[in-house]
Short mmCIF file of C-alpha atoms and ligand atoms in Angstrom, two decimals:
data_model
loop_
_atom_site.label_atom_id
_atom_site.label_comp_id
_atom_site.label_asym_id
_atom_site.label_seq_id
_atom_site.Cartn_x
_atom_site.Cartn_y
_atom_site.Cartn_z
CA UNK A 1 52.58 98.19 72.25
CA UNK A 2 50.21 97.69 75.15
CA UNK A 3 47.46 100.09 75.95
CA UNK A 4 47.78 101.48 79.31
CA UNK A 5 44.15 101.86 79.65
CA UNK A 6 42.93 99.27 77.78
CA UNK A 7 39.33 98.12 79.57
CA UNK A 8 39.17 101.60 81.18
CA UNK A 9 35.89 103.58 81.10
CA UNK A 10 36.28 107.34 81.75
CA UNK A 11 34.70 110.56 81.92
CA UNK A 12 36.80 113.73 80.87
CA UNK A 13 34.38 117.19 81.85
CA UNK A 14 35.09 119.97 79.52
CA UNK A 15 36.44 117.32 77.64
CA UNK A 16 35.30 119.20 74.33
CA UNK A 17 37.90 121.78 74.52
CA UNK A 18 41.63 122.16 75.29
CA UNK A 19 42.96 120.15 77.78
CA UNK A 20 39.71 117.87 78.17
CA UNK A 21 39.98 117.62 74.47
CA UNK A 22 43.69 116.37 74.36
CA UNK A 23 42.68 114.01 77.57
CA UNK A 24 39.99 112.30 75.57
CA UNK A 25 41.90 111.86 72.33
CA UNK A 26 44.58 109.77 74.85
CA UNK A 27 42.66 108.32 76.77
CA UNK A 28 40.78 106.83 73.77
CA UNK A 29 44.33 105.86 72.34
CA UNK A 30 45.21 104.25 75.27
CA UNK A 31 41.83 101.95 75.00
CA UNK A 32 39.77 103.47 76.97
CA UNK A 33 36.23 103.89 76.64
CA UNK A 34 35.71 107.96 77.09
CA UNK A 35 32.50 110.09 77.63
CA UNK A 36 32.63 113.85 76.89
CA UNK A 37 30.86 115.56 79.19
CA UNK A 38 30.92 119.24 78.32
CA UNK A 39 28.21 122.27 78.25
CA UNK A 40 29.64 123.04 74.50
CA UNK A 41 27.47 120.84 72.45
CA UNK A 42 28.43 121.34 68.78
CA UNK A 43 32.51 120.27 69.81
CA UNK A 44 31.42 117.63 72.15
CA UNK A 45 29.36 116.00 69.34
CA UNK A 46 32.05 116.55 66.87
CA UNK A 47 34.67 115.45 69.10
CA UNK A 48 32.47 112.01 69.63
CA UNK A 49 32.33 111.38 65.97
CA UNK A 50 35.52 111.73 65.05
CA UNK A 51 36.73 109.24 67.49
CA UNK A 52 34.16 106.61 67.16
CA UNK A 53 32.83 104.13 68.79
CA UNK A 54 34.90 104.40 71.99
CA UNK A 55 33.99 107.93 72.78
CA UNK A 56 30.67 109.77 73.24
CA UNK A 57 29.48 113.15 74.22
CA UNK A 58 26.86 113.95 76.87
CA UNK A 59 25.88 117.65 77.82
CA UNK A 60 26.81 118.05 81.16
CA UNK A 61 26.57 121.33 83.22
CA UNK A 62 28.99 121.01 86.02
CA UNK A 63 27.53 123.09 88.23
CA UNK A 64 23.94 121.01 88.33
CA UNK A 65 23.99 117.92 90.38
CA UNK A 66 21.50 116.14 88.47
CA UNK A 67 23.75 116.89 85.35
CA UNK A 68 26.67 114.67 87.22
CA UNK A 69 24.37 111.84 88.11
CA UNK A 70 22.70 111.27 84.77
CA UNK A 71 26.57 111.48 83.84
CA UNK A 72 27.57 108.77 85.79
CA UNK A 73 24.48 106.65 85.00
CA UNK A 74 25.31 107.61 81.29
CA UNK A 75 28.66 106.09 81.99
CA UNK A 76 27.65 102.80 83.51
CA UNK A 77 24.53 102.40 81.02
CA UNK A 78 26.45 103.12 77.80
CA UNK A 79 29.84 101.24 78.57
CA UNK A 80 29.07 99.52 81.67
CA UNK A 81 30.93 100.98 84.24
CA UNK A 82 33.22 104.24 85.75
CA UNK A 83 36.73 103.65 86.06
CA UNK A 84 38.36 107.11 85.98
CA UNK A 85 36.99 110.62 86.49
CA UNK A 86 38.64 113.49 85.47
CA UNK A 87 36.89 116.56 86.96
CA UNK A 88 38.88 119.28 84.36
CA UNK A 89 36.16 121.47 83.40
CA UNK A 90 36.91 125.39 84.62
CA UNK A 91 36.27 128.68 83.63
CA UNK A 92 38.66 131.65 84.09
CA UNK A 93 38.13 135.17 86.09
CA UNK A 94 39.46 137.08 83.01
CA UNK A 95 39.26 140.14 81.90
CA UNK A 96 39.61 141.78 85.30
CA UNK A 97 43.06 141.66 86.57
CA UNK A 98 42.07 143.91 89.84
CA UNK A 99 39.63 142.01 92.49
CA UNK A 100 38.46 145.51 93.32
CA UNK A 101 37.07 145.96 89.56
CA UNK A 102 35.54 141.98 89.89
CA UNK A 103 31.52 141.69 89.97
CA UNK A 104 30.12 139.83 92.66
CA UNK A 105 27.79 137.88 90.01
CA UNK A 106 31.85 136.70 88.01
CA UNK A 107 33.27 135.39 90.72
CA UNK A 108 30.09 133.46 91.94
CA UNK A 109 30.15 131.72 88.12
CA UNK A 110 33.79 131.11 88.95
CA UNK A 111 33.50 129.64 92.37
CA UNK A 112 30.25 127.56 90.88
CA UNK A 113 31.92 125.67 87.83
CA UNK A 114 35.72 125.29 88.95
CA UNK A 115 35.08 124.39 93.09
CA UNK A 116 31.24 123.24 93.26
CA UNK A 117 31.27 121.65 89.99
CA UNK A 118 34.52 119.96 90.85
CA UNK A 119 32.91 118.88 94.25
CA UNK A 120 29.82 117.42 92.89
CA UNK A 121 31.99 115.54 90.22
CA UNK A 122 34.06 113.86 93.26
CA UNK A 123 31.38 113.41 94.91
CA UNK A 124 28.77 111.28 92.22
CA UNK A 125 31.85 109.70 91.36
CA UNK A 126 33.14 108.40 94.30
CA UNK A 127 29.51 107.13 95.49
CA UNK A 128 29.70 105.26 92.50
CA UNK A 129 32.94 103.88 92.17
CA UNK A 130 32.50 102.84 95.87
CA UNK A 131 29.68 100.71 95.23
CA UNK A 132 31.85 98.97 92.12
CA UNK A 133 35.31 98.29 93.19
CA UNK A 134 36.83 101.69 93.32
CA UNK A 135 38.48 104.06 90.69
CA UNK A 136 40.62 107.40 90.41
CA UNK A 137 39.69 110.71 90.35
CA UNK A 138 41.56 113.61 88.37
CA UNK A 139 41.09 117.34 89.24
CA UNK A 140 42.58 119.94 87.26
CA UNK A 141 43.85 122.74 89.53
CA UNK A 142 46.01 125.21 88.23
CA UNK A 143 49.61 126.74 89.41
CA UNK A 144 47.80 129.98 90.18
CA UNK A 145 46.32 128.04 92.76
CA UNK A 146 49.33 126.56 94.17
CA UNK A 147 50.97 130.05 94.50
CA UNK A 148 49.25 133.23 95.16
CA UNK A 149 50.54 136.11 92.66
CA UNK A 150 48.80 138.47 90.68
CA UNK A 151 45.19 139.26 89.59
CA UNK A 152 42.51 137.04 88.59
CA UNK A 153 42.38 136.09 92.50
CA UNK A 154 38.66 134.51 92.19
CA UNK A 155 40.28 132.01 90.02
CA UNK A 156 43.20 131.26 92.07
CA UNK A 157 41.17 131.45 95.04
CA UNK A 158 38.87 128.82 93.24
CA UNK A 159 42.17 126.71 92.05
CA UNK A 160 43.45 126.60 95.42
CA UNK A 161 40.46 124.88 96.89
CA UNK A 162 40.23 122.30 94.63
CA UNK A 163 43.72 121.71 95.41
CA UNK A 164 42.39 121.78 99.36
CA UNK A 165 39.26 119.82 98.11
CA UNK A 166 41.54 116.65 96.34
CA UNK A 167 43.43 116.10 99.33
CA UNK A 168 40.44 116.00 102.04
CA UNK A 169 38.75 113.95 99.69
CA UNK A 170 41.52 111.60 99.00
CA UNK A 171 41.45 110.62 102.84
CA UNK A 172 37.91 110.42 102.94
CA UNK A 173 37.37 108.15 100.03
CA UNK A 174 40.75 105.91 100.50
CA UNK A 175 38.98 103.40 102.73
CA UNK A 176 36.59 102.63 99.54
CA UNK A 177 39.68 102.52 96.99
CA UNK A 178 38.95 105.25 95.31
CA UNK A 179 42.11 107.45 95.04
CA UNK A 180 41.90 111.54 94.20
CA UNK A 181 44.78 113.50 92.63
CA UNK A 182 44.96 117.27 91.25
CA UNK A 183 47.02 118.55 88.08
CA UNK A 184 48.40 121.84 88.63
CA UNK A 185 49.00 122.95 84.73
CA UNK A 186 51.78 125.92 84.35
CA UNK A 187 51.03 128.38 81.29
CA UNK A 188 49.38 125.87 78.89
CA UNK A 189 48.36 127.78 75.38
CA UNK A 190 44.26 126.97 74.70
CA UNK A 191 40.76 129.00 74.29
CA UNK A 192 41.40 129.82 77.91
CA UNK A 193 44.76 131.77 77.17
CA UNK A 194 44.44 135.16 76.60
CA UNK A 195 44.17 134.87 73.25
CA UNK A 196 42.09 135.04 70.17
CA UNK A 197 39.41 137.54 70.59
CA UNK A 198 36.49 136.61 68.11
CA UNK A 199 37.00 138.67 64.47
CA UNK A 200 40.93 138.45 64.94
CA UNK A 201 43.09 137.17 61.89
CA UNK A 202 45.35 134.14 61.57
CA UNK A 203 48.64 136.72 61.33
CA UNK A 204 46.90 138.43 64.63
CA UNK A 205 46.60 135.27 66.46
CA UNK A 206 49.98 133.96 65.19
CA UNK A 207 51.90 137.44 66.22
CA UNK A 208 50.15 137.43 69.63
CA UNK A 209 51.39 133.94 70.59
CA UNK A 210 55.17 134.63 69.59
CA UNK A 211 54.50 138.07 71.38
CA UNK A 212 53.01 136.15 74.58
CA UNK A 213 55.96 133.32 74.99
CA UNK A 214 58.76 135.57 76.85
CA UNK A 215 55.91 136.70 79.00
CA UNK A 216 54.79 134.02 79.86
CA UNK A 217 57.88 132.02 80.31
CA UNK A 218 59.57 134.73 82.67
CA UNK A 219 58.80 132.66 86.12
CA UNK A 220 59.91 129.08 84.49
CA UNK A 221 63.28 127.44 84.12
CA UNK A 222 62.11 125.95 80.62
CA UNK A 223 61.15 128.25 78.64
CA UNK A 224 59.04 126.93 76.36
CA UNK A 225 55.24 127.15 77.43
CA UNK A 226 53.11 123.49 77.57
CA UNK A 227 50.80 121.88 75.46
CA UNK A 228 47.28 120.53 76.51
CA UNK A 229 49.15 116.91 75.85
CA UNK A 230 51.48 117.69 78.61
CA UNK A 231 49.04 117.59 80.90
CA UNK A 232 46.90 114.90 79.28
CA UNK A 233 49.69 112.80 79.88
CA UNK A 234 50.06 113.77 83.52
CA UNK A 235 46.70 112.38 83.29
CA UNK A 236 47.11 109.23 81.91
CA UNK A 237 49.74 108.29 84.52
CA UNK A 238 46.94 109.37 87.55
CA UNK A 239 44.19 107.35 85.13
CA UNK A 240 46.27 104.00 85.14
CA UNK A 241 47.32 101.01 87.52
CA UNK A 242 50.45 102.51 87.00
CA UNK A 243 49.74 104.84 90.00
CA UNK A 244 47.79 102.73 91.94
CA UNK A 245 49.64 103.64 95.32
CA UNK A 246 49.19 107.59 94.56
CA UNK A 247 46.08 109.36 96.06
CA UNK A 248 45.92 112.99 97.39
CA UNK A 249 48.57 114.60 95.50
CA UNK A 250 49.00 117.66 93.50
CA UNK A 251 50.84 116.84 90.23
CA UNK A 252 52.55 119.99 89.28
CA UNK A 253 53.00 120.59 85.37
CA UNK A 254 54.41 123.58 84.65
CA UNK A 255 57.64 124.15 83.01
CA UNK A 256 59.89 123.86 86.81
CA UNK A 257 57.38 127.16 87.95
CA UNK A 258 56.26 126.04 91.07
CA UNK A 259 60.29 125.47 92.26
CA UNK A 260 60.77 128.71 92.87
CA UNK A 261 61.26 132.14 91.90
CA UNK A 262 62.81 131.96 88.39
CA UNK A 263 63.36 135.24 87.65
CA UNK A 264 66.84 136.48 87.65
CA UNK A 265 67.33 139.28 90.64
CA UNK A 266 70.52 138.71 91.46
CA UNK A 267 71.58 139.78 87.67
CA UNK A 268 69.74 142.96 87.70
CA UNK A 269 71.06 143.63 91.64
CA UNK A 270 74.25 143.40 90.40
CA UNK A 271 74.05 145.54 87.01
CA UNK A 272 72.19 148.20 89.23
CA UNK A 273 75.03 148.14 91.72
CA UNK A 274 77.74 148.30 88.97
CA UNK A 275 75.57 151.22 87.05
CA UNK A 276 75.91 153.40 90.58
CA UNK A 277 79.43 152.48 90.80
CA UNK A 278 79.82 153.72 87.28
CA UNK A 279 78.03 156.98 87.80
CA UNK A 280 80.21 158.05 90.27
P1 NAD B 301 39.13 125.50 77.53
O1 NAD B 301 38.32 126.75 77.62
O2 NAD B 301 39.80 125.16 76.26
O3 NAD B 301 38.25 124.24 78.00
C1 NAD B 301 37.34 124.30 79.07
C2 NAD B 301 36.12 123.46 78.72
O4 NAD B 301 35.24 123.46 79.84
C3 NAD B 301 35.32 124.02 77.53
O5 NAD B 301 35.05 122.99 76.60
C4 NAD B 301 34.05 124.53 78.17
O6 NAD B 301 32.91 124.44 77.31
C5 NAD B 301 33.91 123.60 79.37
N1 NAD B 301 33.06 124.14 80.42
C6 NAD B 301 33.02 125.41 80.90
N2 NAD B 301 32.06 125.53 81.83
C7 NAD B 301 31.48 124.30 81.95
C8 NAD B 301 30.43 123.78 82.75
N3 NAD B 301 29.76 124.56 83.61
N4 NAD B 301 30.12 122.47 82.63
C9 NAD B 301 30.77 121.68 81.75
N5 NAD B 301 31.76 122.12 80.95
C10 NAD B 301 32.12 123.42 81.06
O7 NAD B 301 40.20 125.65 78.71
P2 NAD B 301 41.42 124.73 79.20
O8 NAD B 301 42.60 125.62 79.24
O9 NAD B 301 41.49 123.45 78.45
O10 NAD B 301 40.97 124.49 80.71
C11 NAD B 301 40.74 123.19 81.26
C12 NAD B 301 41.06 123.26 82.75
O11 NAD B 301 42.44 123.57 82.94
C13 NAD B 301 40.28 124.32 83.52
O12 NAD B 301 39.87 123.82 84.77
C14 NAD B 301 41.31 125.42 83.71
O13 NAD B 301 41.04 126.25 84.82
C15 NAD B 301 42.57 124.60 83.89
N6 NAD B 301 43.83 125.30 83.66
C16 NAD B 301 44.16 125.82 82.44
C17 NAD B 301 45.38 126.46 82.27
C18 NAD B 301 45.80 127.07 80.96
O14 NAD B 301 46.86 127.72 80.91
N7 NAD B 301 45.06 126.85 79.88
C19 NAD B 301 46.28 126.58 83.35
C20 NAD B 301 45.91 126.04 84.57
C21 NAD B 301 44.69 125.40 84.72
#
């Protein structure tokens, strides 16, 4: 079976965790060449190893410009070049689910890693892949920026200017072939979900995932929640030639949330109505 990136050279950030992780792991089995670019050093590295040759890690802070530069020069002076950039790395405004209770110093650390860092990423990238043919650029939004809703607003706030961000940059940077496109992921279960606390057991963790799925679920038609290989593969479809004539889209992934209001009212309007006909 042909490799859909075969001769690809990408960078995944936060690729040592979660979604990154699954990202690289495809990426690399679709023959591309992958570097890790993560602030988590010990998973990065063992992340690297494990998948050989193809892959390696370099500490990257998102959030520092000359972090994203020696990235990119990493990139070109390791494999030789910067085909894809997947600007994933993000942090989330848990555990305050009121903005009034938020501290001014967490939502700055939010606003710095999931909109600057994704802005610098574009941005190294793009002067880059200008200068060398072009290339595509991944973001990793999130539903919560897509639709407003409850708490954790600095992150959705964050979330929906990336989503903002991809699109201005995808008509700046079209005239040099380099094409930008977001991932909106639905409720996808990883470090980032509210779940394990440090110290917890195994039957904990396990009873607080069953516990979380109805939940979780209660705003999507499918009812199952996603995987970080659901979105990787939303990725690899932005990655490859296979999407050559998509730039400055949002790709949402997320269980059917984002069509609508998928809770059923109408149900409970009508048992309420039929309870005060009853009590009558
Ligand atoms: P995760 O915590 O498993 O992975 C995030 C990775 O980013 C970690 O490896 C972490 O070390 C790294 N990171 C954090 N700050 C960094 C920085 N300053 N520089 C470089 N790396 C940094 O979480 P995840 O769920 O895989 O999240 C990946 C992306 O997906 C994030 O942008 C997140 O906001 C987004 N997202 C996640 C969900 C979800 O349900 N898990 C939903 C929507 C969007």
């Amino acid at each position: 079976m042909s490799q859909e990136l075969a001769g690809k050279i990408a960078i995944v950030t936060g690729g040592a965790s979660g979604i990154g992780k699954a990202t690289v792991e495809l990426f690399v089995a679709e023959g591309a060449q992958v570097v890790i670019a993560d602030v988590d050093n010990a998973k990065g590295e063992a992340l690297a190893a494990a998948l050989g040759d193809a892959a390696r890690f370099k500490h990257t802070d998102v959030t520092s410009a000359a972090d994203l530069e020696a990235l990119v020069n990493f990139a070109d002076s390791e494999f030789g070049g910067l085909d894809v950039m997947y600007n994933n790395a993000g942090i989330s405004s848990m555990p305050y689910l009121r903005f009034v209770d938020d501290e001014l110093k967490d939502f700055q650390k939010v606003m710095e890693v999931n909109v600057l860092g994704v802005m610098l990423g574009c941005q190294v990238a793009a002067r880059y892949m200008g200068e060398h043919g072009g290339g595509s650029i991944i973001n990793t939004a999130s539903m919560g920026g897509a639709l407003p809703g409850w708490g954790v607003v600095p992150y959705r706030a964050s979330k929906a200017a990336v989503i903002h961000f991809t699109k201005c940059a995808a008509i700046d940077f079209g005239s040099y072939g380099v094409r930008v496109n977001c991932i909106n992921p639905g409720q996808i279960m990883t470090e980032m979900s509210p779940f394990p606390e440090p110290g917890m057991s195994e039957e904990t963790i396990a009873r607080i995932k069953d516990a979380l799925v109805e939940p979780m679920t209660a705003n999507q038609p499918l009812k199952v929640l996603g995987s970080p290989e659901d979105i990787a593969q939303a990725a690899l479809y932005l990655a490859s030639d296979r999407s050559r004539f998509v730039t400055g889209t949002e790709l949402n992934v997320d269980g059917g949330h984002s069509a609508g209001d998928g809770i059923n009212h109408l149900q409970a309007i009508m048992q309420a109505r039929q309870a005060a006909i009853d009590a009558g």
